[in-house]
PDB file of C-alpha atoms in Angstrom:
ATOM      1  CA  UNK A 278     -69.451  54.809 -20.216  1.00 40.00           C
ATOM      2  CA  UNK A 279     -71.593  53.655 -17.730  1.00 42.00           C
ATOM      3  CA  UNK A 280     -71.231  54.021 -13.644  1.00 42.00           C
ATOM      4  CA  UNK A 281     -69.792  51.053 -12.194  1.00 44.00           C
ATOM      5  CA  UNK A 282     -71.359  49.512  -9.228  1.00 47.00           C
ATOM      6  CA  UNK A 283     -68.312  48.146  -7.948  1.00 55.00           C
ATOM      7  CA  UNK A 284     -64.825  49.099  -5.858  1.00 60.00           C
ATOM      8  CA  UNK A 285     -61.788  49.642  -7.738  1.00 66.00           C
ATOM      9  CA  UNK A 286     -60.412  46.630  -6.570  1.00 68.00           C
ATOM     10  CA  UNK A 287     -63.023  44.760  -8.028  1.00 72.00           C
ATOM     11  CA  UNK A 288     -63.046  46.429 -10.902  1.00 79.00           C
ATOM     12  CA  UNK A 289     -59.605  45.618 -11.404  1.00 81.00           C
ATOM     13  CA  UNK A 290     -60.059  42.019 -10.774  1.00 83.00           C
ATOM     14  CA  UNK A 291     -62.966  41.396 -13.095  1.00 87.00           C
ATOM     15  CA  UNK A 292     -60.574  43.201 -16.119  1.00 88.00           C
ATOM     16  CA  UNK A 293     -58.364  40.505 -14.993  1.00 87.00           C
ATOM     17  CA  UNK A 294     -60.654  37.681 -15.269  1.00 89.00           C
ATOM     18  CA  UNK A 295     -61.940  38.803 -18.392  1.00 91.00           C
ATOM     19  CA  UNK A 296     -58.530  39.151 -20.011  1.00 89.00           C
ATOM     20  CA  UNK A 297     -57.913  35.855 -18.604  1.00 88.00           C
ATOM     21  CA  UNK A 298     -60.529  34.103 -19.547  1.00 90.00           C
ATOM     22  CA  UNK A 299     -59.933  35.554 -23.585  1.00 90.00           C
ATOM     23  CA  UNK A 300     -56.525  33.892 -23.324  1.00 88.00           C
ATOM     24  CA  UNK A 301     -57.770  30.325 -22.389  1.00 89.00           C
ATOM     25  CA  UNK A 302     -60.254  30.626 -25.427  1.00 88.00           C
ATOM     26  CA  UNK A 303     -57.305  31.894 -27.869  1.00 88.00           C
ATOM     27  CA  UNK A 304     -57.971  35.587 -27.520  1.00 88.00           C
ATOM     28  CA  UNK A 305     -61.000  35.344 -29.548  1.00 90.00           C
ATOM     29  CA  UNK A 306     -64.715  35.076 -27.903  1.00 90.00           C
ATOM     30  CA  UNK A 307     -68.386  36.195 -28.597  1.00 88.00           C
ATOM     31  CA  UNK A 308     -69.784  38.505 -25.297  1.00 87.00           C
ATOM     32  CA  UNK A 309     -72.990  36.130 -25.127  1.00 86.00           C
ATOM     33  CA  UNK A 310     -70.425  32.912 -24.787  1.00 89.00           C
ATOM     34  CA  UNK A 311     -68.295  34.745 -22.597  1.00 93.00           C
ATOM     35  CA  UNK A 312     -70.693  36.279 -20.067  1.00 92.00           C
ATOM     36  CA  UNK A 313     -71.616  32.585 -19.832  1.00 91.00           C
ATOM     37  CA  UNK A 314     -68.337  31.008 -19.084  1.00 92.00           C
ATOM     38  CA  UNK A 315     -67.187  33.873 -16.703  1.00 94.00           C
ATOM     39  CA  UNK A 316     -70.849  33.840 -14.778  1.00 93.00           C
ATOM     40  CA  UNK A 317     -71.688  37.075 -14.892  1.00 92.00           C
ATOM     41  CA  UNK A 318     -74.758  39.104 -15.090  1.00 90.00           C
ATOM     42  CA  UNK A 319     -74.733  41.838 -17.980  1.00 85.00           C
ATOM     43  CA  UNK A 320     -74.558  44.643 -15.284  1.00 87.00           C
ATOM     44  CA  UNK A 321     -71.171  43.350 -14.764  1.00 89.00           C
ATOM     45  CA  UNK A 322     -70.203  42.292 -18.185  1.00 90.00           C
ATOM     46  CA  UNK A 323     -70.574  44.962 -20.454  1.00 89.00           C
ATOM     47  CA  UNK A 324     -68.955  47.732 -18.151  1.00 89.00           C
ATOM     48  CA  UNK A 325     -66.081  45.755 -17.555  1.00 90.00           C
ATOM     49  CA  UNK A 326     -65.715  44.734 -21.578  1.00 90.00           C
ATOM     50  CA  UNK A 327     -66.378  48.889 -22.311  1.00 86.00           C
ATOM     51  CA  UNK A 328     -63.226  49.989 -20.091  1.00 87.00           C
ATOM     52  CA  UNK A 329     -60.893  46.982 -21.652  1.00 89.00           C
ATOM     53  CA  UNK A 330     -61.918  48.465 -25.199  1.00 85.00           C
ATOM     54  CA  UNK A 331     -61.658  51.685 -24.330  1.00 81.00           C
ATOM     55  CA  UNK A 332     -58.303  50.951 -22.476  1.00 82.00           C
ATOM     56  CA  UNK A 333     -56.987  49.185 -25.928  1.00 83.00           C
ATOM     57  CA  UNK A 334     -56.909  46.102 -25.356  1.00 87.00           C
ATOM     58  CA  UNK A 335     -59.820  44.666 -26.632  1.00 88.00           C
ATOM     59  CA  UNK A 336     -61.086  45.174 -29.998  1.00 87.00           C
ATOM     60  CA  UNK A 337     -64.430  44.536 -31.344  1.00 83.00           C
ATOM     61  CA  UNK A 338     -65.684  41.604 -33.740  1.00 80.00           C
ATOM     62  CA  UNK A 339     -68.157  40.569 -35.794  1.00 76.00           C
ATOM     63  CA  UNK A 340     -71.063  37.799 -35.042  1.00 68.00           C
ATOM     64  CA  UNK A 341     -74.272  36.843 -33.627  1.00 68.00           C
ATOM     65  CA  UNK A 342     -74.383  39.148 -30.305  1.00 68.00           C
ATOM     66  CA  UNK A 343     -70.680  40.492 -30.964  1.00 78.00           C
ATOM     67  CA  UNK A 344     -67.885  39.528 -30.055  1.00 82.00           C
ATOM     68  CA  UNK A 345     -63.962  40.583 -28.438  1.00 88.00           C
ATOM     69  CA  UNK A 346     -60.540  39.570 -29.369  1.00 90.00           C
ATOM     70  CA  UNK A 347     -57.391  40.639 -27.658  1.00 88.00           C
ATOM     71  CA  UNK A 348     -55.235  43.308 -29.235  1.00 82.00           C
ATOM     72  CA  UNK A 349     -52.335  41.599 -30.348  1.00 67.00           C
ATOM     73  CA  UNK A 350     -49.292  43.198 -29.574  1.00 54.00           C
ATOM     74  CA  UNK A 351     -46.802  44.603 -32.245  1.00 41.00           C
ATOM     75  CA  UNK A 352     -43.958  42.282 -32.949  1.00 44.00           C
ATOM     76  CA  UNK A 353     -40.637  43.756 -31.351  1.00 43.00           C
ATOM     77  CA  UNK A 354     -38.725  43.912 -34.982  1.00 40.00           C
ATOM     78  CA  UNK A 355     -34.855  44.206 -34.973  1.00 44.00           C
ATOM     79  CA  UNK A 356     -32.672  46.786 -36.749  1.00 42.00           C
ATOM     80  CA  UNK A 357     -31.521  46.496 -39.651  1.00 44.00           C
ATOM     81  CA  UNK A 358     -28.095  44.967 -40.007  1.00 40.00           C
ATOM     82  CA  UNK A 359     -25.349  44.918 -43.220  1.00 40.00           C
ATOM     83  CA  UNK A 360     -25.803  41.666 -43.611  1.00 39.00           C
ATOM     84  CA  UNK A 361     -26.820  40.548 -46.551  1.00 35.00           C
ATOM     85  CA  UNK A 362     -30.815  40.350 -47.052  1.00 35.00           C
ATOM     86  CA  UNK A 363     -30.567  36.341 -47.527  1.00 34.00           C
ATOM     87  CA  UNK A 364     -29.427  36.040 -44.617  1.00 34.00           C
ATOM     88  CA  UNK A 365     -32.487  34.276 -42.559  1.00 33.00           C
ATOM     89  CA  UNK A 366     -32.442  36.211 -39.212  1.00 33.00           C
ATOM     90  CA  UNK A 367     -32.897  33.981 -36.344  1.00 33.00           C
ATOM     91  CA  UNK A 368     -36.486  34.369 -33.993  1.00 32.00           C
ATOM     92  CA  UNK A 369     -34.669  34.078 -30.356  1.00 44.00           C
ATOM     93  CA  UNK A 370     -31.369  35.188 -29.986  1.00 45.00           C
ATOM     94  CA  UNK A 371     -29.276  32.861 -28.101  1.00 41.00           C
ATOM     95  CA  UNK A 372     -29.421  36.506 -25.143  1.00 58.00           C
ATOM     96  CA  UNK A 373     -32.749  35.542 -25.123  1.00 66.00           C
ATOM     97  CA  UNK A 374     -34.476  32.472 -22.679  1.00 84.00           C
ATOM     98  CA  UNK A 375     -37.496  30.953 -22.362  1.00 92.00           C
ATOM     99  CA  UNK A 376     -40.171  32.139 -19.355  1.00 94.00           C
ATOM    100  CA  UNK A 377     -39.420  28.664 -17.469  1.00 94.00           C
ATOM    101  CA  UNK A 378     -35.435  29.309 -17.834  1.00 95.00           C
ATOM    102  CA  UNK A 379     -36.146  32.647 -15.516  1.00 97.00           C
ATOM    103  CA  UNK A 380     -37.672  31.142 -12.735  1.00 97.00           C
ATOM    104  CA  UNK A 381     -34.691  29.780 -10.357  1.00 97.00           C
ATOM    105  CA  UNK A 382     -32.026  32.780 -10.885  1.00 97.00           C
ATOM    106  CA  UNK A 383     -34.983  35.443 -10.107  1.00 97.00           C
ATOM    107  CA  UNK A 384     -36.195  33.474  -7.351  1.00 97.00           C
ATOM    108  CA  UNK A 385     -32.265  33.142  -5.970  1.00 96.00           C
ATOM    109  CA  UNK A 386     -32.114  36.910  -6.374  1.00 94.00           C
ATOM    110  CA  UNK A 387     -35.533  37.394  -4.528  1.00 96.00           C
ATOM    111  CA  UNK A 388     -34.063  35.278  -1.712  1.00 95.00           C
ATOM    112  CA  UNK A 389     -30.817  37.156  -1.001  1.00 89.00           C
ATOM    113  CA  UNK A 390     -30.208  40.413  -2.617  1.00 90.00           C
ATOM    114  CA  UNK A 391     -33.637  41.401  -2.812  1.00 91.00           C
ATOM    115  CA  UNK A 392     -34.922  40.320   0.426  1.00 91.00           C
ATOM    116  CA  UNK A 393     -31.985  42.019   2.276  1.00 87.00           C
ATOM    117  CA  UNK A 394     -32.733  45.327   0.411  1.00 89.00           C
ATOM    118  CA  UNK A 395     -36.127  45.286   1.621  1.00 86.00           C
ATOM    119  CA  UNK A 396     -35.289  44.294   4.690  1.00 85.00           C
ATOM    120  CA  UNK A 397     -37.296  41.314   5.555  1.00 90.00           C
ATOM    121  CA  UNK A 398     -37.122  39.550   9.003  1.00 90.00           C
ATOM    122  CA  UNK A 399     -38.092  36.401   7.648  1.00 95.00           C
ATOM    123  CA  UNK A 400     -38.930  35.553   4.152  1.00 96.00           C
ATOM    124  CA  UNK A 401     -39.458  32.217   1.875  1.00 97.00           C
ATOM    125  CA  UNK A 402     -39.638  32.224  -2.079  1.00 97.00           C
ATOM    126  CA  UNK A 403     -41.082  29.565  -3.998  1.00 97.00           C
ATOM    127  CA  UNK A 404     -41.142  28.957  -7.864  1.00 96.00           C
ATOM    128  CA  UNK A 405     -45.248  28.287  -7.747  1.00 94.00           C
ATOM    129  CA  UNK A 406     -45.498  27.887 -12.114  1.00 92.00           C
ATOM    130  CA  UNK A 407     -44.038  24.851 -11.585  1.00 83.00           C
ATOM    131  CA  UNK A 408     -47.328  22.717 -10.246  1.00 72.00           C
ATOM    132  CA  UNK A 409     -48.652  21.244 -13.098  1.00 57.00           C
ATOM    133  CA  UNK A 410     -52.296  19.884 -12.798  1.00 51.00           C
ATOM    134  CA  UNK A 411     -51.859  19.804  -9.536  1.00 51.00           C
ATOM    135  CA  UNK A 412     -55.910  22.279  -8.168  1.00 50.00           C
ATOM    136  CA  UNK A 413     -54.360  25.535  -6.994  1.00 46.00           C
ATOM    137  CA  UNK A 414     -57.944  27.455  -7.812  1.00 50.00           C
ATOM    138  CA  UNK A 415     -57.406  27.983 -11.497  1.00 49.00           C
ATOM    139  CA  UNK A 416     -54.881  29.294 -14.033  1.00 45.00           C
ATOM    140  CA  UNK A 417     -55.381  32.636 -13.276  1.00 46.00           C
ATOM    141  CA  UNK A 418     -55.023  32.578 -10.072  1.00 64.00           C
ATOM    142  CA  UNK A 419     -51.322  31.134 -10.029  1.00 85.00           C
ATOM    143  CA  UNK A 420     -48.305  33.353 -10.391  1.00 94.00           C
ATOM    144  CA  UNK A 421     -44.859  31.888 -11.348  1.00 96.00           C
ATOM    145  CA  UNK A 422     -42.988  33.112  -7.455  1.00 97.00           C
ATOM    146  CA  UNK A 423     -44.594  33.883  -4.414  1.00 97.00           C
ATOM    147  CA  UNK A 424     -42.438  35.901  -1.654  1.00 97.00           C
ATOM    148  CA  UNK A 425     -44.065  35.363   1.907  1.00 97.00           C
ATOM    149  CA  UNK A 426     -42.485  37.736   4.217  1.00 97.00           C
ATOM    150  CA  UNK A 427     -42.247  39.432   7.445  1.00 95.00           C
ATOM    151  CA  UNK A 428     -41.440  42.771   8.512  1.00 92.00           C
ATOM    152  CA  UNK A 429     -40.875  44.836  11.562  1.00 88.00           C
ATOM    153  CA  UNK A 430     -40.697  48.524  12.176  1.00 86.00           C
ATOM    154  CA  UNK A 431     -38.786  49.907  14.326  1.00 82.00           C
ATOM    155  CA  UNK A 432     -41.260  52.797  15.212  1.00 85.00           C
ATOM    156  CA  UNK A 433     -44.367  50.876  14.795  1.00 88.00           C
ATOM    157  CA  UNK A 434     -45.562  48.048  17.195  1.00 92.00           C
ATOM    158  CA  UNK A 435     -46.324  44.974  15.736  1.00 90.00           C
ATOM    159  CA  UNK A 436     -45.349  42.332  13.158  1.00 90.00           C
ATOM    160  CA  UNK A 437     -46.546  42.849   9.453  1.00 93.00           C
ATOM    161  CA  UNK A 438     -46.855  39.994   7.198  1.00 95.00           C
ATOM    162  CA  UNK A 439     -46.827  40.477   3.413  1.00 96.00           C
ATOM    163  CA  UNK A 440     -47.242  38.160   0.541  1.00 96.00           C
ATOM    164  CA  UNK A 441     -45.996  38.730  -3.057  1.00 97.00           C
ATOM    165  CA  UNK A 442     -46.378  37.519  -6.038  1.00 97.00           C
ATOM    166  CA  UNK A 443     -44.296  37.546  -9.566  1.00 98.00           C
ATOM    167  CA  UNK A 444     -45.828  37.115 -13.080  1.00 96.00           C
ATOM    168  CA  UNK A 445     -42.480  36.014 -15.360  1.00 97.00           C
ATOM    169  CA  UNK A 446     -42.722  37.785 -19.044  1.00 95.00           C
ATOM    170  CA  UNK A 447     -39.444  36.463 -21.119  1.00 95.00           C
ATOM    171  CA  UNK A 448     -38.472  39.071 -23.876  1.00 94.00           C
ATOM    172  CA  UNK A 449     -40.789  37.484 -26.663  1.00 91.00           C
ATOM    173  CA  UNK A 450     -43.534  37.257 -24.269  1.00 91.00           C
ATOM    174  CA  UNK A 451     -43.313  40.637 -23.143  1.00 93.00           C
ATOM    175  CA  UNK A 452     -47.249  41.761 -23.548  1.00 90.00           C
ATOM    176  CA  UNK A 453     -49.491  44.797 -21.195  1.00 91.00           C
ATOM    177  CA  UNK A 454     -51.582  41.409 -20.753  1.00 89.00           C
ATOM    178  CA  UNK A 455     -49.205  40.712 -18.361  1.00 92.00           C
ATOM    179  CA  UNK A 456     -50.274  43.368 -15.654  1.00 93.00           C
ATOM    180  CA  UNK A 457     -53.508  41.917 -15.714  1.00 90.00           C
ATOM    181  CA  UNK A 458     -52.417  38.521 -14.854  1.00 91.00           C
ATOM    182  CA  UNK A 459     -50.007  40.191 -11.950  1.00 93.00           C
ATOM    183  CA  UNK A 460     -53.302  41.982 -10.999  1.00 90.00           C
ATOM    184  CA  UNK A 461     -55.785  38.645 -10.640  1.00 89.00           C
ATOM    185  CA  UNK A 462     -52.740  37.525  -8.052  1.00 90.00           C
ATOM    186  CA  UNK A 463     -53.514  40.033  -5.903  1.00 86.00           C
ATOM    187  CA  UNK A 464     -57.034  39.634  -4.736  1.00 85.00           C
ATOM    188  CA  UNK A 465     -55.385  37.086  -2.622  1.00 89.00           C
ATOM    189  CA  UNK A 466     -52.227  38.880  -2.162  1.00 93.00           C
ATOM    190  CA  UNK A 467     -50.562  42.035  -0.596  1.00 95.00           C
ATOM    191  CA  UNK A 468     -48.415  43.061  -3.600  1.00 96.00           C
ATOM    192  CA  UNK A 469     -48.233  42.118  -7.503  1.00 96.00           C
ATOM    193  CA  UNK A 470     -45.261  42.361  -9.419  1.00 97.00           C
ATOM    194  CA  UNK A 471     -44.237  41.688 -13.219  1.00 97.00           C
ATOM    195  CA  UNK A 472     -40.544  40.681 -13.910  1.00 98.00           C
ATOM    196  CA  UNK A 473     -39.695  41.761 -17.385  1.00 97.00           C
ATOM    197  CA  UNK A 474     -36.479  40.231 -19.083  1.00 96.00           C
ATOM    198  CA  UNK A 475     -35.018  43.138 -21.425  1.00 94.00           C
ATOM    199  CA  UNK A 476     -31.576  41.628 -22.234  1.00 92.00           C
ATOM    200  CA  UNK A 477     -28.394  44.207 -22.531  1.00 87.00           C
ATOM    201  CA  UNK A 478     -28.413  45.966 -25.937  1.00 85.00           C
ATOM    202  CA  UNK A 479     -32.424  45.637 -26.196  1.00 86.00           C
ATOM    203  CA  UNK A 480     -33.714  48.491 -24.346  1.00 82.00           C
ATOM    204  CA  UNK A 481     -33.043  50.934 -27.057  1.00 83.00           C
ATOM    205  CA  UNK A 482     -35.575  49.083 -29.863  1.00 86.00           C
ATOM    206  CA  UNK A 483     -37.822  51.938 -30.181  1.00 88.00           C
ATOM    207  CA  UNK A 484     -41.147  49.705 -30.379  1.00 90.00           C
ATOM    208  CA  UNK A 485     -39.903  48.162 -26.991  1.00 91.00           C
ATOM    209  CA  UNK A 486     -39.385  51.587 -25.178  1.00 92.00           C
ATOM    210  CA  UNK A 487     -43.062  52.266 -26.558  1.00 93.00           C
ATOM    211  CA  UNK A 488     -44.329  48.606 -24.907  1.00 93.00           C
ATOM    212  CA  UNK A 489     -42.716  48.805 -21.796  1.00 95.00           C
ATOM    213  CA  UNK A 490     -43.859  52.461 -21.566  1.00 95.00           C
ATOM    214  CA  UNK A 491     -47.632  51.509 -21.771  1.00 94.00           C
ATOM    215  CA  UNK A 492     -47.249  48.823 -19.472  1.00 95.00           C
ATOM    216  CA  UNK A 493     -45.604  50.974 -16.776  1.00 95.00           C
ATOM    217  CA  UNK A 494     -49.201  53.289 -17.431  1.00 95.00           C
ATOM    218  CA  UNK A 495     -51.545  50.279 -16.954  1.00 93.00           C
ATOM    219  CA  UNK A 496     -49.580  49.052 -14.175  1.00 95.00           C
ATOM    220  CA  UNK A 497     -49.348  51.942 -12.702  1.00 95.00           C
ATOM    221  CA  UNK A 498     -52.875  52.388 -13.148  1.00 93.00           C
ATOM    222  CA  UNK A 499     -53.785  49.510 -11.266  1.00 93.00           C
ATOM    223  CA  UNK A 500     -51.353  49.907  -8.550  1.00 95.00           C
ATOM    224  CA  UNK A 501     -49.240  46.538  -9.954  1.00 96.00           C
ATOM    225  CA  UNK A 502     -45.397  46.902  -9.505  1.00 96.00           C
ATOM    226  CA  UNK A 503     -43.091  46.481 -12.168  1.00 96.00           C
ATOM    227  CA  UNK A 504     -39.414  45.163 -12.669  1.00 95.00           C
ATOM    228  CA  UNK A 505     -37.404  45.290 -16.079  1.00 95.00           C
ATOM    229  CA  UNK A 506     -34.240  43.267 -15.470  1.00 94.00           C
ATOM    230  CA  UNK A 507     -31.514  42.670 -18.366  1.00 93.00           C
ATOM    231  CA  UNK A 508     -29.633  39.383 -16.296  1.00 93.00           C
ATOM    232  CA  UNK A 509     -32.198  37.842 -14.283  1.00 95.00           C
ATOM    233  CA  UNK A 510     -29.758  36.443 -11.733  1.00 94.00           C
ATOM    234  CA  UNK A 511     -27.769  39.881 -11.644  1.00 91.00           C
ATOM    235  CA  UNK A 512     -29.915  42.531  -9.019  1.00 92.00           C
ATOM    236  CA  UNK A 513     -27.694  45.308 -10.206  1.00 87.00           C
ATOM    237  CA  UNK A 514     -29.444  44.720 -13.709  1.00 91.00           C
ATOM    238  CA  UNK A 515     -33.081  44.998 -12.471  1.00 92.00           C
ATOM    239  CA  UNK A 516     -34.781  48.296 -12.879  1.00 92.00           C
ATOM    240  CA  UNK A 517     -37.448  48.845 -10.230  1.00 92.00           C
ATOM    241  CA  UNK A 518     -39.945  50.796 -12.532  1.00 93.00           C
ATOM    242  CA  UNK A 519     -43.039  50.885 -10.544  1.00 93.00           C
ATOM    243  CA  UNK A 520     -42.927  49.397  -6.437  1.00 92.00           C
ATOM    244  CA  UNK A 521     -46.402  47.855  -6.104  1.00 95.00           C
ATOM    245  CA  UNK A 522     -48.853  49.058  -4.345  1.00 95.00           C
ATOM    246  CA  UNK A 523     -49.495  47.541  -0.682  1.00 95.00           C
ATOM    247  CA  UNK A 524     -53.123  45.976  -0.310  1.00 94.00           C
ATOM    248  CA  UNK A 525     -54.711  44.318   2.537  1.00 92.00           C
ATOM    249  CA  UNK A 526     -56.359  40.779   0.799  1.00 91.00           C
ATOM    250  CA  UNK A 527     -59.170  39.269   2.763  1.00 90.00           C
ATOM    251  CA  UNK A 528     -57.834  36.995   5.187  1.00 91.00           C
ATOM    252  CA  UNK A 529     -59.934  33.835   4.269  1.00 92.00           C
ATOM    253  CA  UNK A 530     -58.667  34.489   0.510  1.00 90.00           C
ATOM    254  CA  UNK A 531     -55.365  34.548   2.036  1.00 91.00           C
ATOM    255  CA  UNK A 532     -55.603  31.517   4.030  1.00 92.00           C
ATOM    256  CA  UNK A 533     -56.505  29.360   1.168  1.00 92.00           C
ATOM    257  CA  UNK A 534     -53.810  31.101  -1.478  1.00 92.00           C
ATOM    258  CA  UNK A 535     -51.481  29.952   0.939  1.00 92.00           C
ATOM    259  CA  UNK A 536     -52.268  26.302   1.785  1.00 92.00           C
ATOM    260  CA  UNK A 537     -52.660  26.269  -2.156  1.00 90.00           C
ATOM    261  CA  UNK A 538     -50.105  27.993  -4.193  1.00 90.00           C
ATOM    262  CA  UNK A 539     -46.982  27.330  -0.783  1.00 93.00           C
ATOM    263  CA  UNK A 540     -45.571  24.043  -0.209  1.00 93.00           C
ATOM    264  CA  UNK A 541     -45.854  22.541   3.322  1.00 93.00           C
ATOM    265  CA  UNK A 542     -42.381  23.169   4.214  1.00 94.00           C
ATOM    266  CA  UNK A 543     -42.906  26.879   3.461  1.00 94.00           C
ATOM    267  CA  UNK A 544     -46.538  26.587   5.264  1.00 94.00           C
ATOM    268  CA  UNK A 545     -44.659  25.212   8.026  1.00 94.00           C
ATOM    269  CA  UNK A 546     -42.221  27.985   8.817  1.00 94.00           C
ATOM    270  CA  UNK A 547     -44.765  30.531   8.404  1.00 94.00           C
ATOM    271  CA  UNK A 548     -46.533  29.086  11.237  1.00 92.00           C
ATOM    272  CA  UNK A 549     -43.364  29.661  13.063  1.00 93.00           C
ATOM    273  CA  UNK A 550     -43.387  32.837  12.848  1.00 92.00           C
ATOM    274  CA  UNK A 551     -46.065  34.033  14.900  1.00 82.00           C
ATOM    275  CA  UNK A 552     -45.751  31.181  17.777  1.00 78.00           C
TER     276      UNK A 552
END
């Protein structure tokens, strides 16, 4: 593989644009086509393509200049039961919810329990999935909770301001694309996080302990934290796998994630905080 002429962090970020950008176009693309629409030069391209196949989760394809498809994940498939074998099993379970569903009982437990256990002077949560067409600087760049916050030390002057994001996976979404789409958060961002909903009685489906274990390797890879959580308003249920690596964003990007992805009551008491 190649040298690449770039940090890790951007590295990281282009993997996540790529990915990204595979997913608006239905997982399927030719490299010519999707240079294009990502706007890169080839010495960017290809590198960044190599590592994602390498990594497993692209795979080549045929066609004029070739082309990459996302690996699709294997189906999590239940046990078998002694039911009888005409008996139609059904898709969701009604354990199960829907990615939308998770939003306001993880952001509630962000707020209290989980704030208070990281001990956060201040903090606000928002549900950001929620904004519809409404320009917050592309798809990819908007996670489904942000968690501004602010810390003190008490051995170490100074106030330290951190801002966190959540990418939502509900069980059948569950997918290692995921880390990538916590990871685009964070060029704008001090931590990424993905919230994975395993519900009770789940977490011993042998394909799923394989999944969530190569997740936890590319997230931990990448420095992207992860949480598994069974009852996503119940904190004693969430399993911290992987805390998230602490960045510092570029201030500017910061700035303008901020007066796009946080409503202006939330942009509001920020501002109080370090009058």
């Amino acid at each position: 593989m190649p040298d690449l002429p770039l940090a890790n962090n951007d590295v990281s970020e282009k993997q996540a644009q790529l990915i990204t950008k595979l997913k608006e176009k239905g997982g399927h693309a030719g490299n010519v086509a999707l240079q294009r629409e990502l706007g890169w030069e080839e010495e960017a391209y290809w590198p960044i393509r190599d590592r994602l196949v390498d990594s497993g989760l692209l795979e080549l394809g045929r066609g004029r200049g070739g082309s990459v498809s996302l690996v699709t994940q294997v189906p999590l498939i239940q046990p078998n039961t002694s039911e009888s074998v005409s008996t139609p099993v059904p898709l969701i379970s009604p354990q199960r919810v829907s990615e939308g569903e998770l939003y306001d009982p993880v952001a509630d437990v962000l707020r209290k329990q989980w704030a208070r256990d990281l001990r956060f002077r201040s903090h606000v949560v928002e549900v950001t999935a929620r904004q519809g067409r409404r320009d917050t600087g592309g798809t990819w760049t908007r996670p489904d909770i942000v968690t501004a916050a602010l810390r003190v030390f008490p051995h170490v002057p100074g106030k330290f301001f951190d801002l966190i994001t959540f990418e939502l996976k509900p069980f059948d979404g569950i997918d290692v694309t995921a880390v990538f789409e916590a990871l685009s958060h964070r060029r704008a961002a001090t931590q990424a996080y993905v919230w994975l909903h395993v519900p009770a009685g789940e977490e011993s489906n042998s394909e799923l302990v394989a999944l969530l274990k190569r997740i936890e390797e590319e997230a931990s890879q990448h420095g992207v934290g992860m949480i598994v959580g069974a009852d996503p308003s119940d904190y004693s249920s969430w399993d911290l796998r992987l805390r998230a690596v602490r960045v510092e964003p570029d201030p500017e990007s910061l700035n303008e994630f901020i007066a796009q992805q946080l409503s202006g009551l939330a942009r509001d008491e920020l501002a109080q905080w370090f009058r």
